[in-house]
Amino acid sequence: MEIKSQHKGQKGLREKVLDAGLCTNCGACTNLCPYHTSYQDNPILIDTCDREEGRCYAFCPRTYTDLQALRQNLFNIDEFTPELGPFKGLYMTRAADPQVRRSAQHGGTVTTLLALALQEGLIDAAVVAEEGGTFLPAGVVAKTPSDLVRRARSKFVVSPNVATFNQAAKSGLEKIGVVATPCQALALAKMRLKPLPSKDSNIDKLHLVIGLFCGWALSWRELKSLLQGKMGKNSIVGLDIPPSKHHSMEVHTQNGIIEISLDEVLPSVRKACQYCYDLTAEFSDVSVGSARLPEGWEVARGWNQVIVRTQMGQELIALARSRGLLEFRDLPEGNWEKLQKASVNKKRAAIQNLVQRSGSSKDLLYLDGQDPVLRTLMG
């Protein structure tokens, strides 16, 4: 039971999330009303709203969240796993189209699935992130496969894609897909429960969520400062984070790859990310991340690991396989266990940070301390 948030509108959001440094800039509070916007990697309150409760507070992934209620209402609870959330299967895939693979960060699975969903009429448009100037991404609405290919590469600063969904849902679009980080997938899941039924949130227009594995996101200003100090006159064409044993960020330039030690990168991680318990975007239809293969990173970077969570996700993957749009390979021995371990490690780290922040093992700030999964992890 939530006991702290007496104000469940803009005032509560300001006190419990924005001023507390817990905001992930997911965009859930933006484009719902005239009072909130997003600017340069931060939410901005344009004016004061005195409503006692509002969608900005109810949808925020960092206000009180009943994870068990979300699992029970949105997924088949019999298929739930404590480590990875709702689970129908784990696959290793990549786009069959070499052009899609070349344009993508890794295997091109997200682009392929979204393009298929567009072509089949499962969605009218997809909200994806577009790299803006100096690595500041923005959410955009893609309506064609070529729109998707142009935005295929990963962004390492959070794009407020839920804000773009909120805006797109006000238009004539009726079936929208969203590519979401774990915090964004959680916000969309909270919206789906319609916590304020008297308020039209257009959430029924959300037809597909493809989640992204995410360890953390970077603060835009700090990333920009880091890269400016390292790159000189080199023109940057992309970034990547290899597996943890490499302990580095790759900066792809027109003159080759420059590696920056994670010791220099990690101070730029968005502070709110240390309180995120979700590695694999558990509240999605399909979750996609980079692969781990015994052949090493140079081969693995061309593949994705994919967790299917819902019937919608299962049917989309099956259709992509039957059409020959995705290539599959056997999951290497031990991958399932490694992914479980990585996911649990993130959950435990988040719990530890939340307890340290609140000063009490009974207070997990935005999470329910009585949640059965969290209770198990807390021992």
mmCIF file of C-alpha atoms in Angstrom:
data_model
loop_
_atom_site.group_PDB
_atom_site.id
_atom_site.type_symbol
_atom_site.label_atom_id
_atom_site.label_comp_id
_atom_site.label_asym_id
_atom_site.label_seq_id
_atom_site.Cartn_x
_atom_site.Cartn_y
_atom_site.Cartn_z
ATOM 1 C CA MET A 1 0.000 0.000 0.000
ATOM 2 C CA GLU A 2 1.367 3.347 -0.961
ATOM 3 C CA ILE A 3 1.734 5.622 2.023
ATOM 4 C CA LYS A 4 4.012 8.377 0.769
ATOM 5 C CA SER A 5 2.331 9.866 -2.273
ATOM 6 C CA GLN A 6 -0.503 11.925 -0.906
ATOM 7 C CA HIS A 7 -0.471 14.011 -4.067
ATOM 8 C CA LYS A 8 -1.116 11.987 -7.201
ATOM 9 C CA GLY A 9 -0.920 14.742 -9.742
ATOM 10 C CA GLN A 10 1.805 17.039 -10.994
ATOM 11 C CA LYS A 11 2.793 18.045 -7.444
ATOM 12 C CA GLY A 12 3.355 14.437 -6.437
ATOM 13 C CA LEU A 13 5.287 13.766 -9.630
ATOM 14 C CA ARG A 14 7.540 16.725 -8.944
ATOM 15 C CA GLU A 15 8.205 15.722 -5.339
ATOM 16 C CA LYS A 16 8.549 11.972 -5.673
ATOM 17 C CA VAL A 17 10.139 11.629 -9.103
ATOM 18 C CA LEU A 18 11.531 14.786 -10.699
ATOM 19 C CA ASP A 19 13.064 16.480 -7.664
ATOM 20 C CA ALA A 20 14.078 13.080 -6.272
ATOM 21 C CA GLY A 21 16.230 12.327 -9.323
ATOM 22 C CA LEU A 22 14.242 9.223 -10.253
ATOM 23 C CA CYS A 23 13.006 10.381 -13.674
ATOM 24 C CA THR A 24 14.108 8.254 -16.637
ATOM 25 C CA ASN A 25 12.760 10.687 -19.276
ATOM 26 C CA CYS A 26 10.579 7.910 -20.671
ATOM 27 C CA GLY A 27 8.037 10.508 -21.834
ATOM 28 C CA ALA A 28 4.967 9.003 -20.133
ATOM 29 C CA CYS A 29 3.998 12.350 -18.550
ATOM 30 C CA THR A 30 4.399 14.315 -21.795
ATOM 31 C CA ASN A 31 1.851 15.196 -24.485
ATOM 32 C CA LEU A 32 -1.032 14.337 -22.178
ATOM 33 C CA CYS A 33 -1.741 17.955 -21.241
ATOM 34 C CA PRO A 34 -0.321 21.439 -21.971
ATOM 35 C CA TYR A 35 1.809 21.517 -18.812
ATOM 36 C CA HIS A 36 4.580 18.988 -19.537
ATOM 37 C CA THR A 37 7.170 18.730 -22.284
ATOM 38 C CA SER A 38 10.603 17.222 -22.844
ATOM 39 C CA TYR A 39 13.701 19.246 -23.695
ATOM 40 C CA GLN A 40 17.265 18.105 -24.118
ATOM 41 C CA ASP A 41 17.020 14.833 -22.207
ATOM 42 C CA ASN A 42 14.841 16.175 -19.398
ATOM 43 C CA PRO A 43 11.134 16.633 -18.684
ATOM 44 C CA ILE A 44 10.068 20.255 -18.282
ATOM 45 C CA LEU A 45 7.062 21.524 -16.326
ATOM 46 C CA ILE A 46 5.781 24.453 -18.375
ATOM 47 C CA ASP A 47 3.160 25.519 -15.889
ATOM 48 C CA THR A 48 1.680 24.446 -12.570
ATOM 49 C CA CYS A 49 -1.255 22.055 -12.440
ATOM 50 C CA ASP A 50 -3.221 21.764 -9.199
ATOM 51 C CA ARG A 51 -5.141 18.586 -9.990
ATOM 52 C CA GLU A 52 -5.030 16.149 -7.070
ATOM 53 C CA GLU A 53 -4.535 13.229 -9.406
ATOM 54 C CA GLY A 54 -3.465 12.982 -12.989
ATOM 55 C CA ARG A 55 -2.237 10.722 -15.732
ATOM 56 C CA CYS A 56 1.289 12.144 -15.457
ATOM 57 C CA TYR A 57 1.571 10.619 -11.999
ATOM 58 C CA ALA A 58 -0.443 7.465 -12.662
ATOM 59 C CA PHE A 59 1.513 6.463 -15.789
ATOM 60 C CA CYS A 60 4.996 7.293 -14.507
ATOM 61 C CA PRO A 61 7.123 4.151 -14.103
ATOM 62 C CA ARG A 62 8.700 5.673 -11.000
ATOM 63 C CA THR A 63 5.511 6.247 -9.018
ATOM 64 C CA TYR A 64 4.064 3.384 -7.004
ATOM 65 C CA THR A 65 3.877 0.289 -9.191
ATOM 66 C CA ASP A 66 2.093 -2.971 -8.402
ATOM 67 C CA LEU A 67 4.138 -5.349 -10.540
ATOM 68 C CA GLN A 68 2.063 -8.371 -9.624
ATOM 69 C CA ALA A 69 -1.152 -6.688 -10.757
ATOM 70 C CA LEU A 70 0.462 -5.865 -14.096
ATOM 71 C CA ARG A 71 1.671 -9.448 -14.558
ATOM 72 C CA GLN A 72 -1.713 -10.917 -13.692
ATOM 73 C CA ASN A 73 -3.712 -8.560 -15.887
ATOM 74 C CA LEU A 74 -1.495 -8.356 -18.970
ATOM 75 C CA PHE A 75 0.175 -11.769 -19.248
ATOM 76 C CA ASN A 76 -0.409 -15.470 -18.717
ATOM 77 C CA ILE A 77 0.799 -15.747 -15.141
ATOM 78 C CA ASP A 78 1.420 -19.479 -15.648
ATOM 79 C CA GLU A 79 4.198 -18.554 -18.077
ATOM 80 C CA PHE A 80 5.869 -16.113 -15.699
ATOM 81 C CA THR A 81 9.457 -16.672 -14.588
ATOM 82 C CA PRO A 82 10.915 -14.691 -11.652
ATOM 83 C CA GLU A 83 14.184 -14.112 -13.509
ATOM 84 C CA LEU A 84 12.948 -12.959 -16.923
ATOM 85 C CA GLY A 85 9.263 -12.169 -16.441
ATOM 86 C CA PRO A 86 6.559 -13.403 -18.849
ATOM 87 C CA PHE A 87 8.154 -16.033 -21.047
ATOM 88 C CA LYS A 88 7.078 -18.134 -24.030
ATOM 89 C CA GLY A 89 10.481 -18.763 -25.544
ATOM 90 C CA LEU A 90 14.057 -17.597 -26.105
ATOM 91 C CA TYR A 91 15.476 -17.491 -29.628
ATOM 92 C CA MET A 92 18.580 -16.425 -31.519
ATOM 93 C CA THR A 93 17.641 -14.518 -34.678
ATOM 94 C CA ARG A 94 18.820 -12.067 -37.308
ATOM 95 C CA ALA A 95 17.300 -10.379 -40.344
ATOM 96 C CA ALA A 96 17.522 -12.425 -43.501
ATOM 97 C CA ASP A 97 17.911 -9.227 -45.528
ATOM 98 C CA PRO A 98 21.610 -8.226 -45.562
ATOM 99 C CA GLN A 99 20.682 -4.569 -46.110
ATOM 100 C CA VAL A 100 18.627 -4.558 -42.910
ATOM 101 C CA ARG A 101 21.511 -6.176 -41.022
ATOM 102 C CA ARG A 102 23.975 -3.592 -42.324
ATOM 103 C CA SER A 103 21.697 -0.758 -41.225
ATOM 104 C CA ALA A 104 20.971 -2.246 -37.802
ATOM 105 C CA GLN A 105 22.980 -2.125 -34.601
ATOM 106 C CA HIS A 106 23.169 -5.901 -34.400
ATOM 107 C CA GLY A 107 20.948 -8.496 -36.047
ATOM 108 C CA GLY A 108 18.148 -6.295 -37.395
ATOM 109 C CA THR A 109 15.425 -8.306 -35.665
ATOM 110 C CA VAL A 110 13.508 -5.258 -34.365
ATOM 111 C CA THR A 111 13.412 -3.621 -37.799
ATOM 112 C CA THR A 112 12.286 -6.868 -39.427
ATOM 113 C CA LEU A 113 9.467 -7.494 -36.955
ATOM 114 C CA LEU A 114 8.170 -3.931 -37.128
ATOM 115 C CA ALA A 115 8.271 -3.904 -40.935
ATOM 116 C CA LEU A 116 6.330 -7.170 -40.998
ATOM 117 C CA ALA A 117 3.767 -5.798 -38.540
ATOM 118 C CA LEU A 118 3.299 -2.765 -40.817
ATOM 119 C CA GLN A 119 2.973 -4.842 -43.958
ATOM 120 C CA GLU A 120 0.438 -7.187 -42.343
ATOM 121 C CA GLY A 121 -1.659 -4.310 -40.999
ATOM 122 C CA LEU A 122 -1.039 -5.332 -37.399
ATOM 123 C CA ILE A 123 0.039 -1.740 -36.812
ATOM 124 C CA ASP A 124 -0.442 1.497 -38.788
ATOM 125 C CA ALA A 125 2.792 3.040 -37.546
ATOM 126 C CA ALA A 126 5.666 2.447 -35.147
ATOM 127 C CA VAL A 127 7.196 4.834 -32.635
ATOM 128 C CA VAL A 128 10.969 4.521 -32.839
ATOM 129 C CA ALA A 129 13.939 6.661 -31.855
ATOM 130 C CA GLU A 130 15.777 8.859 -34.311
ATOM 131 C CA GLU A 131 19.312 10.020 -33.665
ATOM 132 C CA GLY A 132 19.342 13.774 -33.494
ATOM 133 C CA GLY A 133 22.284 16.129 -33.575
ATOM 134 C CA THR A 134 25.090 15.418 -31.095
ATOM 135 C CA PHE A 135 23.491 12.115 -30.015
ATOM 136 C CA LEU A 136 20.261 13.615 -28.634
ATOM 137 C CA PRO A 137 17.555 11.207 -29.846
ATOM 138 C CA ALA A 138 13.907 11.994 -30.476
ATOM 139 C CA GLY A 139 10.848 9.812 -30.930
ATOM 140 C CA VAL A 140 9.442 9.660 -34.456
ATOM 141 C CA VAL A 141 6.506 7.910 -36.110
ATOM 142 C CA ALA A 142 7.575 5.466 -38.829
ATOM 143 C CA LYS A 143 4.959 4.382 -41.346
ATOM 144 C CA THR A 144 7.001 2.436 -43.899
ATOM 145 C CA PRO A 145 9.755 -0.206 -43.753
ATOM 146 C CA SER A 146 12.215 2.295 -45.233
ATOM 147 C CA ASP A 147 11.371 4.704 -42.386
ATOM 148 C CA LEU A 148 12.386 1.941 -39.980
ATOM 149 C CA VAL A 149 15.638 1.040 -41.713
ATOM 150 C CA ARG A 150 16.817 4.653 -41.507
ATOM 151 C CA ARG A 151 16.354 4.632 -37.705
ATOM 152 C CA ALA A 152 17.580 1.112 -37.041
ATOM 153 C CA ARG A 153 20.693 1.703 -34.950
ATOM 154 C CA SER A 154 20.693 1.809 -31.145
ATOM 155 C CA LYS A 155 20.697 5.046 -29.202
ATOM 156 C CA PHE A 156 22.473 5.274 -25.885
ATOM 157 C CA VAL A 157 20.521 8.235 -24.539
ATOM 158 C CA VAL A 158 16.827 7.617 -23.804
ATOM 159 C CA SER A 159 14.443 8.944 -26.430
ATOM 160 C CA PRO A 160 11.085 9.913 -24.827
ATOM 161 C CA ASN A 161 9.179 7.477 -27.043
ATOM 162 C CA VAL A 162 6.123 7.286 -24.783
ATOM 163 C CA ALA A 163 5.629 11.022 -25.319
ATOM 164 C CA THR A 164 5.659 10.364 -29.069
ATOM 165 C CA PHE A 165 3.118 7.577 -28.574
ATOM 166 C CA ASN A 166 0.887 9.951 -26.587
ATOM 167 C CA GLN A 167 1.034 12.457 -29.450
ATOM 168 C CA ALA A 168 0.560 9.869 -32.193
ATOM 169 C CA ALA A 169 -2.452 8.375 -30.399
ATOM 170 C CA LYS A 170 -4.234 11.741 -30.698
ATOM 171 C CA SER A 171 -3.932 11.567 -34.481
ATOM 172 C CA GLY A 172 -5.851 9.339 -36.852
ATOM 173 C CA LEU A 173 -3.622 6.358 -36.148
ATOM 174 C CA GLU A 174 -5.533 3.455 -34.607
ATOM 175 C CA LYS A 175 -2.915 0.706 -34.283
ATOM 176 C CA ILE A 176 0.476 1.800 -33.007
ATOM 177 C CA GLY A 177 3.614 -0.149 -32.202
ATOM 178 C CA VAL A 178 6.298 1.179 -29.868
ATOM 179 C CA VAL A 179 9.954 0.284 -29.420
ATOM 180 C CA ALA A 180 10.531 0.699 -25.711
ATOM 181 C CA THR A 181 13.221 0.558 -23.078
ATOM 182 C CA PRO A 182 12.267 -1.310 -19.877
ATOM 183 C CA CYS A 183 11.068 1.876 -18.134
ATOM 184 C CA GLN A 184 8.993 2.830 -21.171
ATOM 185 C CA ALA A 185 7.484 -0.654 -21.432
ATOM 186 C CA LEU A 186 6.563 -0.403 -17.754
ATOM 187 C CA ALA A 187 4.910 2.985 -18.292
ATOM 188 C CA LEU A 188 2.884 1.608 -21.205
ATOM 189 C CA ALA A 189 1.859 -1.384 -19.064
ATOM 190 C CA LYS A 190 0.613 0.959 -16.325
ATOM 191 C CA MET A 191 -1.346 2.889 -18.955
ATOM 192 C CA ARG A 192 -2.946 -0.352 -20.172
ATOM 193 C CA LEU A 193 -4.467 -0.925 -16.732
ATOM 194 C CA LYS A 194 -6.300 2.405 -17.107
ATOM 195 C CA PRO A 195 -5.748 3.598 -13.541
ATOM 196 C CA LEU A 196 -7.865 6.685 -14.220
ATOM 197 C CA PRO A 197 -10.723 5.237 -16.273
ATOM 198 C CA SER A 198 -12.484 8.578 -16.590
ATOM 199 C CA LYS A 199 -9.498 9.979 -18.497
ATOM 200 C CA ASP A 200 -9.104 9.059 -22.135
ATOM 201 C CA SER A 201 -5.521 7.956 -22.593
ATOM 202 C CA ASN A 202 -5.879 6.358 -26.049
ATOM 203 C CA ILE A 203 -3.992 3.364 -24.699
ATOM 204 C CA ASP A 204 -6.226 0.977 -26.659
ATOM 205 C CA LYS A 205 -4.377 2.178 -29.768
ATOM 206 C CA LEU A 206 -1.246 0.468 -28.496
ATOM 207 C CA HIS A 207 -1.060 -2.825 -30.422
ATOM 208 C CA LEU A 208 2.556 -3.913 -30.142
ATOM 209 C CA VAL A 209 5.468 -3.293 -27.789
ATOM 210 C CA ILE A 210 8.952 -4.429 -28.771
ATOM 211 C CA GLY A 211 11.175 -4.020 -25.741
ATOM 212 C CA LEU A 212 14.927 -3.554 -25.749
ATOM 213 C CA PHE A 213 17.349 -5.174 -23.326
ATOM 214 C CA CYS A 214 18.858 -2.298 -21.360
ATOM 215 C CA GLY A 215 21.529 -2.237 -18.679
ATOM 216 C CA TRP A 216 21.488 1.539 -18.417
ATOM 217 C CA ALA A 217 21.187 4.710 -20.483
ATOM 218 C CA LEU A 218 23.553 7.636 -20.629
ATOM 219 C CA SER A 219 22.944 11.229 -19.696
ATOM 220 C CA TRP A 220 23.009 13.235 -22.922
ATOM 221 C CA ARG A 221 25.061 16.148 -21.624
ATOM 222 C CA GLU A 222 27.678 13.933 -20.036
ATOM 223 C CA LEU A 223 27.939 11.678 -23.089
ATOM 224 C CA LYS A 224 28.322 14.693 -25.346
ATOM 225 C CA SER A 225 31.046 16.097 -23.126
ATOM 226 C CA LEU A 226 32.865 12.750 -22.987
ATOM 227 C CA LEU A 227 32.844 12.290 -26.756
ATOM 228 C CA GLN A 228 33.865 15.858 -27.502
ATOM 229 C CA GLY A 229 36.907 15.387 -25.320
ATOM 230 C CA LYS A 230 37.913 12.109 -26.964
ATOM 231 C CA MET A 231 37.139 12.333 -30.648
ATOM 232 C CA GLY A 232 38.814 15.516 -31.819
ATOM 233 C CA LYS A 233 38.032 15.922 -35.519
ATOM 234 C CA ASN A 234 36.913 12.305 -36.015
ATOM 235 C CA SER A 235 33.370 12.078 -37.335
ATOM 236 C CA ILE A 236 31.322 9.616 -35.249
ATOM 237 C CA VAL A 237 29.046 7.242 -37.144
ATOM 238 C CA GLY A 238 27.885 5.056 -34.258
ATOM 239 C CA LEU A 239 28.376 3.656 -30.761
ATOM 240 C CA ASP A 240 28.299 0.162 -29.358
ATOM 241 C CA ILE A 241 28.805 -1.614 -26.046
ATOM 242 C CA PRO A 242 30.498 -5.037 -26.411
ATOM 243 C CA PRO A 243 29.999 -7.777 -23.770
ATOM 244 C CA SER A 244 31.123 -6.903 -20.263
ATOM 245 C CA LYS A 245 34.477 -8.687 -20.513
ATOM 246 C CA HIS A 246 35.589 -6.021 -23.033
ATOM 247 C CA HIS A 247 34.825 -3.319 -20.450
ATOM 248 C CA SER A 248 34.644 -0.640 -23.125
ATOM 249 C CA MET A 249 32.453 1.496 -25.354
ATOM 250 C CA GLU A 250 33.196 1.341 -29.065
ATOM 251 C CA VAL A 251 33.016 4.649 -30.908
ATOM 252 C CA HIS A 252 32.725 3.958 -34.617
ATOM 253 C CA THR A 253 34.238 6.730 -36.731
ATOM 254 C CA GLN A 254 34.943 7.178 -40.415
ATOM 255 C CA ASN A 255 38.566 6.387 -39.569
ATOM 256 C CA GLY A 256 37.933 3.232 -37.553
ATOM 257 C CA ILE A 257 36.850 2.166 -34.071
ATOM 258 C CA ILE A 258 38.027 3.980 -30.951
ATOM 259 C CA GLU A 259 37.549 2.232 -27.606
ATOM 260 C CA ILE A 260 36.788 4.130 -24.414
ATOM 261 C CA SER A 261 37.116 2.305 -21.097
ATOM 262 C CA LEU A 262 33.845 1.826 -19.242
ATOM 263 C CA ASP A 263 35.602 3.379 -16.258
ATOM 264 C CA GLU A 264 35.291 6.666 -18.133
ATOM 265 C CA VAL A 265 31.806 5.963 -19.503
ATOM 266 C CA LEU A 266 29.976 4.760 -16.390
ATOM 267 C CA PRO A 267 30.028 8.153 -14.616
ATOM 268 C CA SER A 268 27.821 9.354 -17.503
ATOM 269 C CA VAL A 269 25.083 6.790 -16.773
ATOM 270 C CA ARG A 270 21.779 8.432 -15.954
ATOM 271 C CA LYS A 271 21.501 8.363 -12.162
ATOM 272 C CA ALA A 272 17.901 7.136 -12.222
ATOM 273 C CA CYS A 273 19.008 3.937 -13.976
ATOM 274 C CA GLN A 274 20.539 2.576 -10.781
ATOM 275 C CA TYR A 275 16.992 2.072 -9.462
ATOM 276 C CA CYS A 276 15.760 0.057 -12.468
ATOM 277 C CA TYR A 277 15.223 -3.644 -11.762
ATOM 278 C CA ASP A 278 14.393 -4.714 -15.352
ATOM 279 C CA LEU A 279 17.103 -5.835 -17.805
ATOM 280 C CA THR A 280 14.964 -7.384 -20.525
ATOM 281 C CA ALA A 281 11.894 -5.114 -20.864
ATOM 282 C CA GLU A 282 9.570 -7.625 -19.230
ATOM 283 C CA PHE A 283 6.325 -5.770 -20.051
ATOM 284 C CA SER A 284 6.662 -6.170 -23.807
ATOM 285 C CA ASP A 285 5.256 -8.515 -26.441
ATOM 286 C CA VAL A 286 8.768 -9.320 -27.627
ATOM 287 C CA SER A 287 12.084 -8.315 -26.061
ATOM 288 C CA VAL A 288 15.241 -8.027 -28.153
ATOM 289 C CA GLY A 289 18.873 -7.678 -27.142
ATOM 290 C CA SER A 290 22.369 -8.337 -28.386
ATOM 291 C CA ALA A 291 23.551 -11.920 -28.640
ATOM 292 C CA ARG A 292 26.289 -13.888 -26.915
ATOM 293 C CA LEU A 293 27.906 -16.624 -29.001
ATOM 294 C CA PRO A 294 30.865 -18.981 -28.482
ATOM 295 C CA GLU A 295 32.448 -17.662 -31.714
ATOM 296 C CA GLY A 296 33.002 -14.291 -30.028
ATOM 297 C CA TRP A 297 31.788 -10.741 -30.350
ATOM 298 C CA GLU A 298 32.559 -10.246 -34.045
ATOM 299 C CA VAL A 299 30.044 -12.969 -34.896
ATOM 300 C CA ALA A 300 27.647 -12.268 -32.037
ATOM 301 C CA ARG A 301 27.193 -8.615 -33.018
ATOM 302 C CA GLY A 302 25.320 -9.834 -36.091
ATOM 303 C CA TRP A 303 22.650 -11.638 -34.053
ATOM 304 C CA ASN A 304 19.953 -10.912 -31.469
ATOM 305 C CA GLN A 305 18.581 -12.739 -28.470
ATOM 306 C CA VAL A 306 14.789 -12.609 -28.484
ATOM 307 C CA ILE A 307 12.348 -13.333 -25.648
ATOM 308 C CA VAL A 308 8.750 -13.905 -26.725
ATOM 309 C CA ARG A 309 6.252 -13.008 -24.018
ATOM 310 C CA THR A 310 2.726 -12.797 -25.477
ATOM 311 C CA GLN A 311 0.530 -14.511 -28.039
ATOM 312 C CA MET A 312 0.926 -11.472 -30.275
ATOM 313 C CA GLY A 313 4.688 -11.741 -30.050
ATOM 314 C CA GLN A 314 4.634 -15.474 -30.671
ATOM 315 C CA GLU A 315 2.505 -15.127 -33.795
ATOM 316 C CA LEU A 316 4.698 -12.329 -35.157
ATOM 317 C CA ILE A 317 7.896 -14.351 -34.686
ATOM 318 C CA ALA A 318 6.269 -17.428 -36.254
ATOM 319 C CA LEU A 319 5.141 -15.368 -39.252
ATOM 320 C CA ALA A 320 8.634 -13.906 -39.701
ATOM 321 C CA ARG A 321 10.053 -17.423 -39.655
ATOM 322 C CA SER A 322 7.511 -18.823 -42.106
ATOM 323 C CA ARG A 323 8.126 -15.941 -44.534
ATOM 324 C CA GLY A 324 11.878 -16.402 -44.323
ATOM 325 C CA LEU A 325 12.343 -12.856 -42.997
ATOM 326 C CA LEU A 326 14.259 -13.942 -39.910
ATOM 327 C CA GLU A 327 17.063 -16.465 -39.725
ATOM 328 C CA PHE A 328 17.266 -18.625 -36.612
ATOM 329 C CA ARG A 329 20.138 -20.541 -35.057
ATOM 330 C CA ASP A 330 20.300 -22.851 -32.074
ATOM 331 C CA LEU A 331 20.681 -21.202 -28.716
ATOM 332 C CA PRO A 332 24.192 -21.920 -27.425
ATOM 333 C CA GLU A 333 24.413 -24.050 -24.311
ATOM 334 C CA GLY A 334 24.398 -21.894 -21.208
ATOM 335 C CA ASN A 335 22.909 -18.763 -22.801
ATOM 336 C CA TRP A 336 19.605 -19.174 -20.998
ATOM 337 C CA GLU A 337 21.338 -19.439 -17.637
ATOM 338 C CA LYS A 338 23.641 -16.478 -18.351
ATOM 339 C CA LEU A 339 20.696 -14.277 -19.286
ATOM 340 C CA GLN A 340 18.820 -15.302 -16.158
ATOM 341 C CA LYS A 341 21.857 -14.528 -14.014
ATOM 342 C CA ALA A 342 22.366 -11.114 -15.611
ATOM 343 C CA SER A 343 18.708 -10.253 -15.115
ATOM 344 C CA VAL A 344 18.714 -11.304 -11.459
ATOM 345 C CA ASN A 345 21.907 -9.360 -10.837
ATOM 346 C CA LYS A 346 20.259 -6.186 -12.107
ATOM 347 C CA LYS A 347 17.187 -6.764 -9.956
ATOM 348 C CA ARG A 348 19.284 -7.300 -6.832
ATOM 349 C CA ALA A 349 21.410 -4.238 -7.536
ATOM 350 C CA ALA A 350 18.290 -2.107 -7.964
ATOM 351 C CA ILE A 351 16.800 -3.398 -4.708
ATOM 352 C CA GLN A 352 20.039 -2.678 -2.873
ATOM 353 C CA ASN A 353 20.144 0.858 -4.279
ATOM 354 C CA LEU A 354 16.492 1.483 -3.457
ATOM 355 C CA VAL A 355 16.954 0.302 0.141
ATOM 356 C CA GLN A 356 20.069 2.418 0.483
ATOM 357 C CA ARG A 357 18.187 5.418 -0.903
ATOM 358 C CA SER A 358 15.147 5.014 1.361
ATOM 359 C CA GLY A 359 17.082 3.895 4.416
ATOM 360 C CA SER A 360 14.716 0.980 5.025
ATOM 361 C CA SER A 361 14.420 -2.531 3.629
ATOM 362 C CA LYS A 362 10.650 -2.073 3.865
ATOM 363 C CA ASP A 363 10.637 0.934 1.557
ATOM 364 C CA LEU A 364 11.462 0.320 -2.090
ATOM 365 C CA LEU A 365 10.235 3.789 -3.117
ATOM 366 C CA TYR A 366 8.251 3.073 -6.309
ATOM 367 C CA LEU A 367 8.125 -0.711 -5.995
ATOM 368 C CA ASP A 368 5.937 -2.800 -3.714
ATOM 369 C CA GLY A 369 8.135 -4.362 -1.061
ATOM 370 C CA GLN A 370 5.600 -7.195 -0.734
ATOM 371 C CA ASP A 371 5.907 -8.173 -4.383
ATOM 372 C CA PRO A 372 6.567 -11.952 -4.411
ATOM 373 C CA VAL A 373 9.494 -11.750 -6.826
ATOM 374 C CA LEU A 374 11.168 -8.908 -5.001
ATOM 375 C CA ARG A 375 10.611 -10.591 -1.636
ATOM 376 C CA THR A 376 12.358 -13.707 -2.932
ATOM 377 C CA LEU A 377 15.317 -11.705 -4.185
ATOM 378 C CA MET A 378 15.542 -9.827 -0.900
ATOM 379 C CA GLY A 379 15.733 -13.128 0.964
#
